[in-house]
XYZ file of C-alpha atoms in Angstrom:
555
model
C 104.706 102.925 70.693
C 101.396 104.263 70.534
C 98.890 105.822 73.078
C 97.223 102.792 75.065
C 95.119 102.997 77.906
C 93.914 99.337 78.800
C 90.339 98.763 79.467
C 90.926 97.019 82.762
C 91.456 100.628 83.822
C 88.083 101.859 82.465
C 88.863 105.153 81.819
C 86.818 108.092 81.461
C 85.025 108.693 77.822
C 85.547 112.316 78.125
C 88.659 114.336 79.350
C 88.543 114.540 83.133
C 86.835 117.721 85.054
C 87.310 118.368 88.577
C 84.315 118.097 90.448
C 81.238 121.046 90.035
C 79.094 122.721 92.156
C 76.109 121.602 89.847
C 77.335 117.747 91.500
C 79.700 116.080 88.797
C 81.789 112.949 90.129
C 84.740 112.789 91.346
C 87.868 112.258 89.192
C 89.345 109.151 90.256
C 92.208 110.839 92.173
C 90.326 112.325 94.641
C 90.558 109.554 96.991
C 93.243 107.244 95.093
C 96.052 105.849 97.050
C 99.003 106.227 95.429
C 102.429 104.465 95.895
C 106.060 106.080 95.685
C 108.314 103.883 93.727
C 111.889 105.610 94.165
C 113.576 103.273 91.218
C 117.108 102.529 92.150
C 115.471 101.190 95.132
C 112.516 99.085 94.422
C 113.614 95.942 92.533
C 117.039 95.050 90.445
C 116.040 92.911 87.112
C 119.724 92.593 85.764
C 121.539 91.992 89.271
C 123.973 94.895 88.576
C 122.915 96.465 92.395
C 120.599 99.062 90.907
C 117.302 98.932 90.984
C 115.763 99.441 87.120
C 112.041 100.031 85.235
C 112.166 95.797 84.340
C 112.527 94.878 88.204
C 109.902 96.995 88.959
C 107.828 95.082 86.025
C 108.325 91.935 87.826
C 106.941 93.192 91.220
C 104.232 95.155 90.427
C 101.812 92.251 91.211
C 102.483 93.435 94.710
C 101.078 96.637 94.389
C 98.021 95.437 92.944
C 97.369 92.593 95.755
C 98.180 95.605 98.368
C 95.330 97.688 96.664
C 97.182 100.379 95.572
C 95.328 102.623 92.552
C 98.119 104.131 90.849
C 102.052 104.071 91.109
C 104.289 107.184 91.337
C 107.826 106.566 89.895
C 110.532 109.068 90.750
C 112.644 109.939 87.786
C 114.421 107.439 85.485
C 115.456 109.933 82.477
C 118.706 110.102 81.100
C 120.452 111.784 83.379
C 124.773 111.894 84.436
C 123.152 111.242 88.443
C 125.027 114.236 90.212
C 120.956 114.198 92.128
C 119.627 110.711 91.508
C 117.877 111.509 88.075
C 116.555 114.536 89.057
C 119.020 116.320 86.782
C 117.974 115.476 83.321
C 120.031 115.161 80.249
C 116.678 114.074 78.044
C 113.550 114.362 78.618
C 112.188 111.707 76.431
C 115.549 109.104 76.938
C 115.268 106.392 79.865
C 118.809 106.450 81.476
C 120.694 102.881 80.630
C 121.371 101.977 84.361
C 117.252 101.981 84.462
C 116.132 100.189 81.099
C 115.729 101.133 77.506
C 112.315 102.909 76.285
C 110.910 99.984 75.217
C 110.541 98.977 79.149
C 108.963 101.580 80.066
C 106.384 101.162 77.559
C 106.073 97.579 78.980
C 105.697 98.184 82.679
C 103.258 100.847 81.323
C 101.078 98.439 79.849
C 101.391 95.575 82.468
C 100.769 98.559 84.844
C 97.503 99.083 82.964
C 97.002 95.171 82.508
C 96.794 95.281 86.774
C 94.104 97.815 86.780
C 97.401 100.382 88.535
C 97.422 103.723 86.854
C 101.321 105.247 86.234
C 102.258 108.706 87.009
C 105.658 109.909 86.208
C 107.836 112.313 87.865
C 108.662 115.277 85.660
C 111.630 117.750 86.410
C 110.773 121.353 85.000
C 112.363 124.027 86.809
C 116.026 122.243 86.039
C 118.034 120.221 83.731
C 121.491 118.682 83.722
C 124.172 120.773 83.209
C 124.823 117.677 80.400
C 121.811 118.716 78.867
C 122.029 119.647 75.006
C 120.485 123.003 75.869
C 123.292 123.919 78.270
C 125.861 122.574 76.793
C 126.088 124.206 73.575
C 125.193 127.802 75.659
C 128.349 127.170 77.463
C 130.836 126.102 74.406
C 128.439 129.392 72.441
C 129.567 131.720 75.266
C 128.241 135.369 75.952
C 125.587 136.121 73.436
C 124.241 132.760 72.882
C 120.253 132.482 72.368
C 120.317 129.224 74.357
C 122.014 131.329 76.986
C 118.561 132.651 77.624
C 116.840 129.545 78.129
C 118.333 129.791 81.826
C 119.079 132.543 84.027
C 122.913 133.513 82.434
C 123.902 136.540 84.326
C 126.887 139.026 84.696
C 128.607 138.981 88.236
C 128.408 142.135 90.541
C 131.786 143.791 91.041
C 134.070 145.316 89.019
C 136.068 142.146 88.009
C 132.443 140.588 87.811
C 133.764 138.087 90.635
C 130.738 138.469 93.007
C 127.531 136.550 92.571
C 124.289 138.298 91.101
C 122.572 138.437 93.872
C 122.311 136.849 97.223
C 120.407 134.270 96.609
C 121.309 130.626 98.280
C 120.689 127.082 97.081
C 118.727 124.323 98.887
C 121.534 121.960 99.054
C 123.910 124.617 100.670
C 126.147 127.555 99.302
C 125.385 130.099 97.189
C 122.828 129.670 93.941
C 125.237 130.594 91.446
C 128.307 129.515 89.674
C 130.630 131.238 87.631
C 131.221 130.066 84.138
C 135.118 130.238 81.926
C 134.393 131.936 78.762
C 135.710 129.594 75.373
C 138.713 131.775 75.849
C 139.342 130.452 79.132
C 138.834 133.889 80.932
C 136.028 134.070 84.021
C 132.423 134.143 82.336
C 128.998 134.960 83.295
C 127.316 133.206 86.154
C 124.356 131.017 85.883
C 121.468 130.131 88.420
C 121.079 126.616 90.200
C 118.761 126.536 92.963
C 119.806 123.320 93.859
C 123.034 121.887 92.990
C 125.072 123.078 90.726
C 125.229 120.141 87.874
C 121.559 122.099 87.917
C 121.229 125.029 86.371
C 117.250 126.405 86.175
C 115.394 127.167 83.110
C 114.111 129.881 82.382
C 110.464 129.780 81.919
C 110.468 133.668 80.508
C 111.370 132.234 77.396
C 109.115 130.695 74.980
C 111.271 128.204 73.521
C 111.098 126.100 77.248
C 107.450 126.688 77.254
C 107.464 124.561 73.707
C 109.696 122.040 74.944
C 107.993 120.691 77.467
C 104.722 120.953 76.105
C 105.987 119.081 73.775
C 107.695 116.276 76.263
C 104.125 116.733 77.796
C 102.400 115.038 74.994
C 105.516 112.478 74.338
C 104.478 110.216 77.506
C 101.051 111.286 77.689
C 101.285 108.880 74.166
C 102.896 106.828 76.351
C 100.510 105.807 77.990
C 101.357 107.784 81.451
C 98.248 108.647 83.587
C 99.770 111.921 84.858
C 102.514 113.656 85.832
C 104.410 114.365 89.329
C 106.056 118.119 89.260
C 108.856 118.772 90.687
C 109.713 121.487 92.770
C 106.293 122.888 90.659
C 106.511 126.073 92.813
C 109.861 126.957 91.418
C 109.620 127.609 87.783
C 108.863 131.423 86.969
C 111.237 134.187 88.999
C 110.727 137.321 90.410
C 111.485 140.280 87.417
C 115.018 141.371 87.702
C 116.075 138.643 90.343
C 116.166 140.686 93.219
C 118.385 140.164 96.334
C 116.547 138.140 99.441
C 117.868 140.916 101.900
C 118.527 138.573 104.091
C 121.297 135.630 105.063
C 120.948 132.126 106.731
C 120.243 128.595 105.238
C 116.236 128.366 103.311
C 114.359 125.442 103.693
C 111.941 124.435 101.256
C 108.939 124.647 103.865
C 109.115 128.302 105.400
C 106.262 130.754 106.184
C 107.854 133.538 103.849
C 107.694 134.411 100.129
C 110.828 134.061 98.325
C 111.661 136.069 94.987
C 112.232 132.277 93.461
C 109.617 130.444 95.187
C 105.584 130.470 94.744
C 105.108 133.345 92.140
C 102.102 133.465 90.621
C 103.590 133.457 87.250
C 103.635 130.185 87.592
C 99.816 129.638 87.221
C 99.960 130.439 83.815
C 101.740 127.018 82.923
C 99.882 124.995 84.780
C 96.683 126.109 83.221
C 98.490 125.537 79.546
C 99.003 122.205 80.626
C 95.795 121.496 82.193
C 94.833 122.268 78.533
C 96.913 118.848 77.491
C 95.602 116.866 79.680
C 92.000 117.875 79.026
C 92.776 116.316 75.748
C 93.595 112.595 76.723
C 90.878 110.315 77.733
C 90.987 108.661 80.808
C 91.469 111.593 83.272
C 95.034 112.294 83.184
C 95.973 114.325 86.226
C 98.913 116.820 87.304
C 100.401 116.475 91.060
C 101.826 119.381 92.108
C 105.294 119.296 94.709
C 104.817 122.559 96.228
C 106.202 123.981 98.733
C 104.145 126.950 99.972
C 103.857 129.147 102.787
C 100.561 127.839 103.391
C 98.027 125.574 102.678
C 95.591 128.431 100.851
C 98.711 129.018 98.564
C 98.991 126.123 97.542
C 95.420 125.888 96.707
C 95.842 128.323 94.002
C 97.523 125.575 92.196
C 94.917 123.239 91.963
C 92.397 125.673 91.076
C 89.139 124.247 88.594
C 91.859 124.987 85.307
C 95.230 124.227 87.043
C 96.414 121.254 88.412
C 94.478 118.212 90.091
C 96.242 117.729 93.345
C 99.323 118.910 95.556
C 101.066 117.547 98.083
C 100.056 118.410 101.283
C 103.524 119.400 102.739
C 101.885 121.163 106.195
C 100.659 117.625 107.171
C 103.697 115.563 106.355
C 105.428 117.772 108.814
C 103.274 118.006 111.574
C 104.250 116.353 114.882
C 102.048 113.208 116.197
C 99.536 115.569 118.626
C 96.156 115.277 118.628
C 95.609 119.318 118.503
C 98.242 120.001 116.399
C 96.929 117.401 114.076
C 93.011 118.573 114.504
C 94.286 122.035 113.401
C 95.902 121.138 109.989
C 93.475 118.479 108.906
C 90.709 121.493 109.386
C 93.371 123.922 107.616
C 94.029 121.474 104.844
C 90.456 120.534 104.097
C 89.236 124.481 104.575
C 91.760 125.449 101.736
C 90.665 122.451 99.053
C 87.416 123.068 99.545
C 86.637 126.382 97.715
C 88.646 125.292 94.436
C 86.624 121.515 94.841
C 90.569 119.887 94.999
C 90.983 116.965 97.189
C 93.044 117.178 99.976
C 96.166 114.587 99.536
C 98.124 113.464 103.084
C 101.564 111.733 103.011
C 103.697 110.678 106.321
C 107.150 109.697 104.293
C 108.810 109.869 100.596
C 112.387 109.845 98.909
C 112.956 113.503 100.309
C 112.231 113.175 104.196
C 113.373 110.601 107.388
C 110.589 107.389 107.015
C 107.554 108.420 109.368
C 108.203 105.088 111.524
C 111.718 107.286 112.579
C 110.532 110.591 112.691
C 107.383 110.270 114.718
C 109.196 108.603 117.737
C 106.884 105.800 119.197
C 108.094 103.017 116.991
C 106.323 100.759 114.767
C 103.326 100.993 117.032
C 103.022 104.874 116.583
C 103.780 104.643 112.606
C 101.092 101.977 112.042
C 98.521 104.899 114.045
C 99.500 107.321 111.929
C 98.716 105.407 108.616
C 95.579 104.298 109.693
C 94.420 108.067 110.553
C 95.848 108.964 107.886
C 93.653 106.163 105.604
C 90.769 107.450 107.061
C 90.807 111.299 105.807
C 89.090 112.914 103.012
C 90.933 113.028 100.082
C 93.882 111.228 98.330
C 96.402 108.958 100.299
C 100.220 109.117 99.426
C 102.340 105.939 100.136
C 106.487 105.800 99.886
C 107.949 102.476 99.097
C 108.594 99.806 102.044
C 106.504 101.734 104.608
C 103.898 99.087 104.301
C 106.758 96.787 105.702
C 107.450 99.223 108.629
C 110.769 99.920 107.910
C 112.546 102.556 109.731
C 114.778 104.983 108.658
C 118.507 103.309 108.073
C 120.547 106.149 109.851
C 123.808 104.571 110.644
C 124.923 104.530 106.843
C 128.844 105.407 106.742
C 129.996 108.611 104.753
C 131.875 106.639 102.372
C 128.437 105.506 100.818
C 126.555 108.414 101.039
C 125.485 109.635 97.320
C 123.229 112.811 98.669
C 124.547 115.372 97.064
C 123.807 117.976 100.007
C 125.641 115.765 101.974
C 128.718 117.223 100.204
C 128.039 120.964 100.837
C 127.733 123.243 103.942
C 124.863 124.635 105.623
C 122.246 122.741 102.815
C 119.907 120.193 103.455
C 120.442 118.012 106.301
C 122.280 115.754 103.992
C 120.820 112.533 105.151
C 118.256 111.294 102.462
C 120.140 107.800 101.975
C 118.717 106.891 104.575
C 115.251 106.506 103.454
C 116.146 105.604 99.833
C 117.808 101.994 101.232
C 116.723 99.000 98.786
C 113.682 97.559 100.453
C 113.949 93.780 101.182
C 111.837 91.155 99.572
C 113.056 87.892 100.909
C 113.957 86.637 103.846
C 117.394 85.701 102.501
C 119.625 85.764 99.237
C 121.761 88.826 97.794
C 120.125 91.926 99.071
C 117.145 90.283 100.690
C 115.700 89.598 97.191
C 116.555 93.194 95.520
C 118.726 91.762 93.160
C 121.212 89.044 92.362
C 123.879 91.407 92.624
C 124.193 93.144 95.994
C 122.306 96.730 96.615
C 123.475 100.385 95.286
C 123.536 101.132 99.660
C 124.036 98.747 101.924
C 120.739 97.534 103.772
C 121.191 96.503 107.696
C 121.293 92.715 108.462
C 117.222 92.896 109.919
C 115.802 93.898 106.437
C 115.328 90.208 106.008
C 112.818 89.698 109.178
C 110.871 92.819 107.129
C 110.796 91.431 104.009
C 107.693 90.850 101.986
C 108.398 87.409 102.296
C 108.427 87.195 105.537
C 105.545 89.103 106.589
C 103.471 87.793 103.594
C 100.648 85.993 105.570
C 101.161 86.583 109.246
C 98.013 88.508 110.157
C 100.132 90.291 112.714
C 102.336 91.941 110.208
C 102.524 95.848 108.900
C 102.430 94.667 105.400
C 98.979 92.622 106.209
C 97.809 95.441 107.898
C 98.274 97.348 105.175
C 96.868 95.538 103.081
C 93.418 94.973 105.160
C 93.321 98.832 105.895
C 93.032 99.334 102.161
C 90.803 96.495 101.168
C 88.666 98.203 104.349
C 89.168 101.593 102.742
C 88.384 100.442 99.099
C 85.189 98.688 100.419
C 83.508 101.223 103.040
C 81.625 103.777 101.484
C 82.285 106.138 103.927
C 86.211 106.508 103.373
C 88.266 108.009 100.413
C 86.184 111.055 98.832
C 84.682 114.362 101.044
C 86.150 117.259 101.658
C 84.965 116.874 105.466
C 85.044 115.310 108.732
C 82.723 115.953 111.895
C 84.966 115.780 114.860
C 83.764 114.132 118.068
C 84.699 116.578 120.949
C 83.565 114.705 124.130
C 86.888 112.463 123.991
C 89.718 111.316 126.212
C 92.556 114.025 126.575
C 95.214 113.513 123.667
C 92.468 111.375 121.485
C 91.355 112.156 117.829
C 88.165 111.208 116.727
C 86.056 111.937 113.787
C 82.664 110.781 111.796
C 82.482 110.180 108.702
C 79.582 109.949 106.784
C 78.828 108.377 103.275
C 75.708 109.140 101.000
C 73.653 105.831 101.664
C 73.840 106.684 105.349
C 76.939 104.483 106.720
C 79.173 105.653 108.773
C 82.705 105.441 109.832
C 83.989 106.411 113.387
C 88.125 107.034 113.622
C 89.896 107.723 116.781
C 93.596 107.994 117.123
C 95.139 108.194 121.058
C 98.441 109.906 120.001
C 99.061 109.865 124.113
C 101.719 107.230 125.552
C 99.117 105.626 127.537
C 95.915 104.259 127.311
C 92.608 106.031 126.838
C 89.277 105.361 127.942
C 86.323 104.800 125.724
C 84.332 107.472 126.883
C 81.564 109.840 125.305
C 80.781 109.193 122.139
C 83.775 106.546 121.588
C 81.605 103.931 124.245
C 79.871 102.318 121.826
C 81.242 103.693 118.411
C 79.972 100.614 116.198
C 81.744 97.762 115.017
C 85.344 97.165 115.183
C 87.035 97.257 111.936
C 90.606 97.110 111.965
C 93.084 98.713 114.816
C 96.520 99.443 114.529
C 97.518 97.398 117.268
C 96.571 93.351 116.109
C 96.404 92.697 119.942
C 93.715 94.928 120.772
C 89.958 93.575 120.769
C 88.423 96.377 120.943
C 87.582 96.975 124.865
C 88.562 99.848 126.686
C 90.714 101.259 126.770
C 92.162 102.252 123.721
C 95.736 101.654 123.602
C 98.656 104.509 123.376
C 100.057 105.023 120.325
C 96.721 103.371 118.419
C 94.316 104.260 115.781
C 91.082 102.492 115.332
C 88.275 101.929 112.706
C 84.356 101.530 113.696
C 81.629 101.257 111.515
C 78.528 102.975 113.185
């Protein structure tokens, strides 16, 4: 299975750049839209209820007619599941329940074959506890060089029965576990941010450095267009793991620095891998899942030699108000500028409640936000079945529930099934068209009316909309790539509107009433152009603009 990179995709001739001040183009993820495909949940090929890498071969044709650049999938690695994949066993296995290695190199290259670009997620700051590595320091005990490939650590106390420090994992509880020596008396403790069939790596030591340089260039020969990192901010540790000082539950998104979070020891691997990529043709890219204090911090890793984008975590979780949203579009696009990064936006993934839930306002106020979100500078971030509309499923029963935070106190909120629901695909049939063999979690009787199937041709639809908003975006000059917007001021109360302007002089006019009543065309907005597409398929395009709608012009 050697490197291929099909020419449908017309890749670059030389290793991709990001963009100069002396006026080089833009890489071609500075204003791709990219779609989420969380695999147990996308499409079932062998009817066994799980979703695998050959049923999302068969339905990738829908990502290419919904216009779609390049597909994200979450982790499908060998893995014993205790976190959905994202423990890994091997690096360079695909986990049974998902396919064999041979598939992947298939959808790869059908991928390809559909002009859709693949980016894969990689899991760096973790591995299983199943994992070779960890394994053999366990059964080694005390002493143990592979001990030191993650964070092995005497316990405080004089029995050594206290934890290490204070430090707490994400999912709940503290970050450390004690280990039983081969002799069967109380070990050493190690680290797990997260859960703890998780135990983190330690990126001190050079022998992880190697190995995942090394899986690196394994899929990059794959064929992969780039790489997802997870929890990218994690990886490198404050010297001597110091106590936080503090108690109470961390969230990934917090305004402070965290001994284990964001240190900038982590730039150095990034820019080693940046060299990697550099090497492929084609413009292989990085995406970075960091969760920073702030949006300049997590510009630092997407600087000219680092990375070539990062989610923009600030905007996912900002609430549907005009001001609120005016400030962090001008915060997000200040902070990209400088290092000549695009700006990426993203309303819902595997991780977070589906936007059409969390915003409040319905269907209505979830198709508004897409469509601002469509029209912003940068790169565009799509999760899996949002182009059908469908909501979060938040009436799952415990006995079902597989999140493992959902098992321990005080973590996470413990509800991420809900989002991660098979998506529907036919009206009728065993799981709407998932599979032929029922669905992982059960999906509520109404996924058929949201099926592809079902909205497939009905200009009224979400998926239809979708699907016009991104022909619109792929077509209008004016959309995708910038780094700016010029905001129209003279505007209804609650209303966002910008200009944007593309080189051969077009322009695009955007206004978004987040109120829950209509708003007047007034000011600038009285005669903004030509109508291009609205989030509401009722509206004609007379004042006033309808609550809860976003609207395209071309000027």
């Amino acid at each position: 299975m050697t490197q291929h990179l099909a020419d449908r995709i017309q890749p670059d001739s030389e290793p991709a750049q990001a963009p100069s001040a002396t006026g080089d183009q833009p890489g071609w993820w500075h204003d791709a839209v990219i779609y989420q495909i969380y695999p147990r949940s996308f499409a079932d090929g062998n009817g066994d209820g799980m979703g695998d890498l050959p049923g999302i071969r068969a339905r990738l044709p829908h990502l290419a007619q919904l216009g779609v650049d390049a597909v994200w999938l979450s982790p499908f690695y060998a893995s014993p599941q205790a976190d959905a994949g994202y423990d890994v066993a091997d690096y360079r296995a695909i986990d049974p329940m998902f396919g064999r290695l041979r598939d992947a190199d298939e959808l790869i290259r059908d991928a390809h074959d559909l002009g859709l670009r693949v980016i894969v997620d990689l899991v760096p700051n973790h591995s299983s506890d199943r994992h070779d590595w960890f394994v053999r320091a366990l059964r080694e005990g005390p002493g143990s060089p592979l001990r030191d490939r993650y964070h092995f650590r005497p316990g405080r106390g004089a029995d050594g029965s206290e934890p290490p420090n204070d430090w707490e994992s994400i999912f709940g509880g503290p970050a450390w576990t004690r280990t039983t020596d081969p002799d069967g008396t109380p070990g050493e403790w190690y680290l797990h941010l997260f859960a703890p069939e998780q135990p983190d790596l330690n990126w001190d030591n050079p022998a992880v450095q190697d190995e995942f340089r090394s899986v690196l260039r394994f899929w990059l020969d794959m064929g992969v267009d780039g790489f997802r990192i997870d929890v990218a901010h994690g990886l490198v540790k404050a010297a001597g793991l110091p106590d936080m000082g503090s108690s109470g539950q961390l969230r990934l998104l917090g305004t402070q620095r965290l001994p284990f979070f964001d240190q900038d020891g982590v730039h150095d691997i990034y820019r080693a891998w940046r060299r990697i990529l550099d090497e492929y043709p084609g413009a292989r890219i990085g995406v970075a899942e960091a969760w920073t204090p702030s949006p300049d911090r997590t510009a630092l890793y997407v600087r000219r030699d680092e990375l070539h984008q990062a989610f923009n975590f600030h905007y996912l979780n900002t609430a549907w108000d005009a001001g609120r949203l005016r400030a962090v579009i001008d915060e997000s696009l200040d902070s990209m500028r400088p290092v000549g990064a695009p700006s990426t936006w993203v309303l819902s993934n595997h991780d977070v409640v589906r936007h059409r839930t969390r915003l409040g306002g319905g269907l209505a106020r979830a198709r508004a936000a897409t469509l601002l979100m469509l029209a912003l500078p940068g790169s565009a971030y799509l999760y899996q079945g949002e182009e059908l509309g469908l909501p979060e499923v938040t009436d799952l029963p415990d006995e079902v529930r597989q999140d493992p935070s959902f098992f321990r106190d005080n973590g996470q909120d413990g509800l991420r099934d809900g989002c991660r629901v098979p998506i529907p695909w036919t009206r009728e049939g065993s799981s709407y068209g998932f599979g032929a063999g029922g669905s992982w979690l059960p999906q509520p009787a109404v996924w058929g009316g949201l099926s592809v199937e079902e909205q497939t041709g009905d200009p009224a639809s979400t998926l239809e909309f979708y699907r016009s908003a991104l022909a619109v975006r792929r077509e209008h000059p004016a959309l995708g790539a910038g780094d700016a917007v010029e905001w129209l001021d003279d505007v209804p109360e609650g209303v966002l509107a910008f200009r944007r302007r593309a080189a051969d002089g077009r322009v695009l006019v955007c206004a978004a009433n987040t109120t829950t009543a209509p708003a007047g065309l007034t000011g600038p907005l009285s005669a903004p152009g030509t109508l291009l597409l609205a989030s509401d398929p009722a509206w004609s395009g007379a004042s006033p603009l309808p609550a809860d709608t976003t609207a395209w012009w071309s000027a």
